[in-house]
PDB file of C-alpha atoms in Angstrom:
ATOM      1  CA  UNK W 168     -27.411  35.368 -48.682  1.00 64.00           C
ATOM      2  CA  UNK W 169     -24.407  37.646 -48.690  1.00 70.00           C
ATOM      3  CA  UNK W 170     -20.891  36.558 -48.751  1.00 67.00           C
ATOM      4  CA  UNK W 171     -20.499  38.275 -45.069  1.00 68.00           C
ATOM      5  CA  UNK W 172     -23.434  36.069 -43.790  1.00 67.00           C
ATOM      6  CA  UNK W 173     -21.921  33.081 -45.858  1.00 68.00           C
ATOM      7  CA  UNK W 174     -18.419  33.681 -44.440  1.00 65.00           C
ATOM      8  CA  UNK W 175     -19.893  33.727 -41.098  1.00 70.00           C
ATOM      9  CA  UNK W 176     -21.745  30.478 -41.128  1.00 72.00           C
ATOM     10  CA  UNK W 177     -18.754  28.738 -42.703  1.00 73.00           C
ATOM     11  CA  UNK W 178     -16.401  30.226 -40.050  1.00 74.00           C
ATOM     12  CA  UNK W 179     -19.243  28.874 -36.932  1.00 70.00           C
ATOM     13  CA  UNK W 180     -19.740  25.628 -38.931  1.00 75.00           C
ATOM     14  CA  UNK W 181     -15.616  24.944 -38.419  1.00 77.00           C
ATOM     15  CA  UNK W 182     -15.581  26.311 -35.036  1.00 69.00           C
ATOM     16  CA  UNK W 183     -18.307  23.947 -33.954  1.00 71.00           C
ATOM     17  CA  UNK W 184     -16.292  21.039 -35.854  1.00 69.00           C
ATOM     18  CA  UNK W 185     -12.666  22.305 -34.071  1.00 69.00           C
ATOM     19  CA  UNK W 186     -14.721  21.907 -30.797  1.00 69.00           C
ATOM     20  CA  UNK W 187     -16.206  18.478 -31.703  1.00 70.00           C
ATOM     21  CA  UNK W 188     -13.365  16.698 -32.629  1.00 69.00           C
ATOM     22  CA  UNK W 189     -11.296  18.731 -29.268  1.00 67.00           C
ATOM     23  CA  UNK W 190     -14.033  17.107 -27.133  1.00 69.00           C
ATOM     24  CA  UNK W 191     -13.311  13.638 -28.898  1.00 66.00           C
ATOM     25  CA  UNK W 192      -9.281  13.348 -28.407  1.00 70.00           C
ATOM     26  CA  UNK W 193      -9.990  14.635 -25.206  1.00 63.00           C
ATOM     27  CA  UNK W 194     -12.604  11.585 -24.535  1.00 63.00           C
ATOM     28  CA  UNK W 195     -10.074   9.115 -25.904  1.00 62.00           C
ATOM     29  CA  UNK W 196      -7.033  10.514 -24.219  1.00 61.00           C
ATOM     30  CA  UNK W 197      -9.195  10.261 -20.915  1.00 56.00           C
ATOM     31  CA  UNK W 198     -10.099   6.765 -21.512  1.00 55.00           C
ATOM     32  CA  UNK W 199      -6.819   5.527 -22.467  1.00 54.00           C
ATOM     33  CA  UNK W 200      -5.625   6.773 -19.476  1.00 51.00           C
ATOM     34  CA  UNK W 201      -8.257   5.434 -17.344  1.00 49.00           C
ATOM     35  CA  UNK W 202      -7.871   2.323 -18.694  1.00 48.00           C
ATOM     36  CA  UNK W 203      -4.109   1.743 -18.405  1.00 44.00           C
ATOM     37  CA  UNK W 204      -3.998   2.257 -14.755  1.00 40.00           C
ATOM     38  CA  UNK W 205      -3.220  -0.964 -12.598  1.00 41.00           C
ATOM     39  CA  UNK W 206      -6.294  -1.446 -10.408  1.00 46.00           C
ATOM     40  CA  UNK W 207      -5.173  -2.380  -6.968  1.00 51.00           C
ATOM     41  CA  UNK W 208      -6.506  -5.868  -6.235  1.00 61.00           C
ATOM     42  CA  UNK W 209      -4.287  -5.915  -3.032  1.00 68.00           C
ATOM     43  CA  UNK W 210      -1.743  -7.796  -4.403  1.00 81.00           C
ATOM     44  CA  UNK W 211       0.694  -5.067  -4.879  1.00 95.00           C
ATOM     45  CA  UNK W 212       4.700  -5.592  -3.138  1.00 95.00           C
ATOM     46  CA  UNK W 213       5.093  -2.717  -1.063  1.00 96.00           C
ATOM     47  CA  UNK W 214       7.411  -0.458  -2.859  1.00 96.00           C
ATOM     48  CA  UNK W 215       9.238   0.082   0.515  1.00 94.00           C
ATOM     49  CA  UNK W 216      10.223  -3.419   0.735  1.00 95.00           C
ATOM     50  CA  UNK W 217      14.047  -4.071   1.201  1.00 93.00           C
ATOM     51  CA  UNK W 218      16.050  -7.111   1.233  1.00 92.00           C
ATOM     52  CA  UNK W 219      16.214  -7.994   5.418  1.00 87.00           C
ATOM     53  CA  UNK W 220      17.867 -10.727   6.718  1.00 76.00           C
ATOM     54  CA  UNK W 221      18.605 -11.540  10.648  1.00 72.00           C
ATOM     55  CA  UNK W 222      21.343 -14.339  10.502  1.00 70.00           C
ATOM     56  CA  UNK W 223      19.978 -17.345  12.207  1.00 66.00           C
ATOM     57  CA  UNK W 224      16.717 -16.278  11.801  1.00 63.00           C
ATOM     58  CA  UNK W 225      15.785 -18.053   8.692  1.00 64.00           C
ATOM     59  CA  UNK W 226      12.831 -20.312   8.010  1.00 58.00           C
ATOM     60  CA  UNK W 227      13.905 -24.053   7.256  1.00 64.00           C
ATOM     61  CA  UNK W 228      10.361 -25.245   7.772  1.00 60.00           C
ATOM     62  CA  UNK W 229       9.012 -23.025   5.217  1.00 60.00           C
ATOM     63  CA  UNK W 230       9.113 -25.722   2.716  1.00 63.00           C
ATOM     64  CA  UNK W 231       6.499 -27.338   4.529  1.00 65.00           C
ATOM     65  CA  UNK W 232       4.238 -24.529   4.451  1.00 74.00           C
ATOM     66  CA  UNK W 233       5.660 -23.794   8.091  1.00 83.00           C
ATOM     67  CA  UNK W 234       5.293 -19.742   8.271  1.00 89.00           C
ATOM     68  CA  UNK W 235       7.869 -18.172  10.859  1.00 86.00           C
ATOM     69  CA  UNK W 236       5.850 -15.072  12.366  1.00 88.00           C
ATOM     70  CA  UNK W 237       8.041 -12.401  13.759  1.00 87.00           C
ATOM     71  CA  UNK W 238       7.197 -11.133  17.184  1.00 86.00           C
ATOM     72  CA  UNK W 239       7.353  -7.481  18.470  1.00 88.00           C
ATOM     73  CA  UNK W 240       8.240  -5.360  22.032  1.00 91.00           C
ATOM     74  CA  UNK W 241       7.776  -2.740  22.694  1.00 96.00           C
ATOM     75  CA  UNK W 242       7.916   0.495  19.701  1.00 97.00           C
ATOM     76  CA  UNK W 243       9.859   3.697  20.568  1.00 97.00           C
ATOM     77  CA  UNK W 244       9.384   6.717  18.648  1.00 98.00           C
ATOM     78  CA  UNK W 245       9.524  10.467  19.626  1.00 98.00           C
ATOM     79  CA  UNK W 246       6.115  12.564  20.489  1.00 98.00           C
ATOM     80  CA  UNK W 247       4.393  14.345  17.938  1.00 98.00           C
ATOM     81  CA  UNK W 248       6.121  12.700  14.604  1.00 98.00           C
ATOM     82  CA  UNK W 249       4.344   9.701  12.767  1.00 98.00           C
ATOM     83  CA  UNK W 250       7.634   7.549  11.903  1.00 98.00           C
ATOM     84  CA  UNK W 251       8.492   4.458  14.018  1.00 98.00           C
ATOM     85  CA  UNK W 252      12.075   3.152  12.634  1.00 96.00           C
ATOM     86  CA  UNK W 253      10.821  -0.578  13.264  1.00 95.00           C
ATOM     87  CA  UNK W 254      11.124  -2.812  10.646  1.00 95.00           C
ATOM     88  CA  UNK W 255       8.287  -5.293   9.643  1.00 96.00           C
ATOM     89  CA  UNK W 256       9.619  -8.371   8.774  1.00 94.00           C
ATOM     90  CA  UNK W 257       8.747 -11.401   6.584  1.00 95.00           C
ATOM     91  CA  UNK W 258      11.101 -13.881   7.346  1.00 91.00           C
ATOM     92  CA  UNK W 259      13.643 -15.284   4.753  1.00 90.00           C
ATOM     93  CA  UNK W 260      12.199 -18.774   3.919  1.00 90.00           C
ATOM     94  CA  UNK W 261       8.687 -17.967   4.847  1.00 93.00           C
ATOM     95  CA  UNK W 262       6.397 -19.512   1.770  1.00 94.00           C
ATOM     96  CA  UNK W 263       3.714 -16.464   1.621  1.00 96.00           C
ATOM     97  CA  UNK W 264       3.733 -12.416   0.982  1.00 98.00           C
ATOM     98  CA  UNK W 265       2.933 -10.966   4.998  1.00 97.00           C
ATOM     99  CA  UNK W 266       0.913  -7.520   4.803  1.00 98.00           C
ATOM    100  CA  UNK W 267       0.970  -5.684   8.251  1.00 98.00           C
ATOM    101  CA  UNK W 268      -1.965  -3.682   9.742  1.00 98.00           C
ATOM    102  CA  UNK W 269      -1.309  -1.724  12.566  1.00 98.00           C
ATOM    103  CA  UNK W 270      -4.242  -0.792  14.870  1.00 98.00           C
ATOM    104  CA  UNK W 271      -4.942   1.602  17.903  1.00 98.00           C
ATOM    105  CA  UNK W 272      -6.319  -1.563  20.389  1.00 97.00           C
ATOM    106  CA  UNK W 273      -8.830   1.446  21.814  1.00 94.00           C
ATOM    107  CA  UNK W 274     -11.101   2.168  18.745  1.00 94.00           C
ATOM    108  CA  UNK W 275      -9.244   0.180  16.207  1.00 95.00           C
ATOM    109  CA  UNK W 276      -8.066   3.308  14.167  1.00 98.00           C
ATOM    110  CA  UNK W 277      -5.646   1.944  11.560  1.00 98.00           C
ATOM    111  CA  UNK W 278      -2.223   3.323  12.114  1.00 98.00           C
ATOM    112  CA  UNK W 279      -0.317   1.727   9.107  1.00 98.00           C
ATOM    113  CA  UNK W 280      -1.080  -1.067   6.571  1.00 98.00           C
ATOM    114  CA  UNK W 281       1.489  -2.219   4.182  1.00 98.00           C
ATOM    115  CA  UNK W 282       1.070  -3.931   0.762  1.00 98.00           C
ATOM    116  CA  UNK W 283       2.321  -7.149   0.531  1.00 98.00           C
ATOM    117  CA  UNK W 284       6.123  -8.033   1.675  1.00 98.00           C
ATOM    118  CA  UNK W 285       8.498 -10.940   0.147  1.00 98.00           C
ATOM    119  CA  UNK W 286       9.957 -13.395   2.369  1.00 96.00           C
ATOM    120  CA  UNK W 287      13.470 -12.001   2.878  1.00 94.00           C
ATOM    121  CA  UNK W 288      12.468  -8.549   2.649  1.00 97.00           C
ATOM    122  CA  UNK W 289      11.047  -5.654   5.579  1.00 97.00           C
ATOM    123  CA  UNK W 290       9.685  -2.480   5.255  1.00 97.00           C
ATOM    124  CA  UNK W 291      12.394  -0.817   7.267  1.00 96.00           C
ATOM    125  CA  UNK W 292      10.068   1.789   9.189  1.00 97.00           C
ATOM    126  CA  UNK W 293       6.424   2.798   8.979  1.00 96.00           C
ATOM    127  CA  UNK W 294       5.177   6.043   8.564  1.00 98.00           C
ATOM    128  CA  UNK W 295       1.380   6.073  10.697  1.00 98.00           C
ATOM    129  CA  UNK W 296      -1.434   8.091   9.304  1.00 98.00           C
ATOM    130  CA  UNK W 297      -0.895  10.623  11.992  1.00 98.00           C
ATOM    131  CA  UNK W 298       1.524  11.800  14.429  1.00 98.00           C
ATOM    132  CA  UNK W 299       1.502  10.673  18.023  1.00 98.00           C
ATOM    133  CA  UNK W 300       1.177  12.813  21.285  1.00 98.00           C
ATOM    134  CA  UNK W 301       3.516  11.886  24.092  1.00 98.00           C
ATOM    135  CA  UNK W 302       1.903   8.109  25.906  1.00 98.00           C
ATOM    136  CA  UNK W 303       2.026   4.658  25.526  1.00 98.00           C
ATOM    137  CA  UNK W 304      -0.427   3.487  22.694  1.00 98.00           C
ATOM    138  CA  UNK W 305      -0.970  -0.663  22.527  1.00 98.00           C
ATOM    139  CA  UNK W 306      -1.428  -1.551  19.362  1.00 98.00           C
ATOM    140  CA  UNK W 307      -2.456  -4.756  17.495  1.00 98.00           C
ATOM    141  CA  UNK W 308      -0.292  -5.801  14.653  1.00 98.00           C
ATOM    142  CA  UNK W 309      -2.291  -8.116  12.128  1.00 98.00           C
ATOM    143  CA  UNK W 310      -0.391 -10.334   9.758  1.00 97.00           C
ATOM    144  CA  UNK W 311      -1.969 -11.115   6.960  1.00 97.00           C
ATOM    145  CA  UNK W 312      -0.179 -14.182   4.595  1.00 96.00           C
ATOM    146  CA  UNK W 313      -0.847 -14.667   1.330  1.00 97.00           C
ATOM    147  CA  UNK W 314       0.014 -17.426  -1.650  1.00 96.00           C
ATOM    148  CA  UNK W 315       3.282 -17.155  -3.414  1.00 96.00           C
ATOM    149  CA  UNK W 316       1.882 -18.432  -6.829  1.00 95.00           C
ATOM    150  CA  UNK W 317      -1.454 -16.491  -6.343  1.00 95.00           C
ATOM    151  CA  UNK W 318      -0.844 -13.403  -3.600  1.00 96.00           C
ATOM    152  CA  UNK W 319      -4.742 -12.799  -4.012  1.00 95.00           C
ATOM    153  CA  UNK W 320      -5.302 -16.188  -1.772  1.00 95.00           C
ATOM    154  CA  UNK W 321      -5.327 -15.093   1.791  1.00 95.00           C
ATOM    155  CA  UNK W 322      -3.522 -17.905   3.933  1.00 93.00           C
ATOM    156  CA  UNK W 323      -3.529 -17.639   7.896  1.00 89.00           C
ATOM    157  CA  UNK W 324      -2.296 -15.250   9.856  1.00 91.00           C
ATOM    158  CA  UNK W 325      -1.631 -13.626  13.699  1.00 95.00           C
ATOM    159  CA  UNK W 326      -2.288 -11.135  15.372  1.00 96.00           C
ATOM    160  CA  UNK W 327       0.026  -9.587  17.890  1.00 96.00           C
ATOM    161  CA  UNK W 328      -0.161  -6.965  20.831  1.00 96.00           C
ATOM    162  CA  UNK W 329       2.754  -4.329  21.346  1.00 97.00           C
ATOM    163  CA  UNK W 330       2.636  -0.974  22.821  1.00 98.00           C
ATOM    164  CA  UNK W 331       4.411   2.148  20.861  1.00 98.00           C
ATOM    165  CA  UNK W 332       5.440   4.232  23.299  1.00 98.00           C
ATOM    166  CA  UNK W 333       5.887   8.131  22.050  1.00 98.00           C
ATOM    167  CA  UNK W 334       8.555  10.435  24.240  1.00 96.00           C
TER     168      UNK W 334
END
């Protein structure tokens, strides 16, 4: 063998071992990653949660597992955006997280669903999966509860009907 074809093997033997050990880090790097992401078991607080208080409005008989459900009229917004400045509250004193799925009564297209929301604390406004046309749209608002100590334990909850009306 010549020292050309001897330099060349050497020179594809450490290529092949570069690309190896580029495909393992990249393997690991891939599964770290993978693995450090929180998996969403539904129990996530809704990152547009706010502290939300309407004085008077309080929950005394949430120590008795009493849950205070707020109630809705009708939703103003203007036609052809998909932001309705309504606030979805869970009542200060309530003993459970409140999620809040908002649903098209015709069809049952989901227009918003929160993650879970403290007592004490609203989501301020909700931004629907899609803009709405001029009209009146009811809607059913589901309220989920869930456990304080374990927010994976679905409690009871309502449903309510409420028009949004887009102009």
């Amino acid at each position: 063998m010549t020292n050309d074809q001897q330099h060349s093997r050497r020179t594809g033997r450490i290529a092949v071992a570069v690309l190896v050990l580029l495909v393992l880090i990249g393997a690991a790097v891939a599964a770290t990653v993978f693995l450090t992401q929180p998996q969403d078991d539904g129990t996530r607080i809704d990152p547009a949660a706010a502290d939300y208080s309407i004085p008077g409005y309080e929950n005394p008989g949430g120590e008795q597992g009493r849950i205070r459900i707020p109630t809705y009229s009708e939703w103003d917004m203007p036609a052809g955006t998909d932001t309705v400045d309504v606030p979805l509250i869970n009542t200060e004193g309530n003993p459970c997280y409140m999620r809040f799925t908002v649903k098209l009564k015709d069809g049952g297209e989901v227009l918003y669903q929160s993650e879970l929301v403290p007592p004490g604390q609203a989501i301020p406004s909700m931004r629907l999966n899609r803009a709405l046309d001029a009209g009146t749209y009811p809607v059913v608002v589901t309220i989920g509860t869930y456990s304080l100590d374990d927010p994976s334990q679905p409690l009871n909850g309502a449903e309510l009907g409420t028009k949004i009306v887009a102009s």
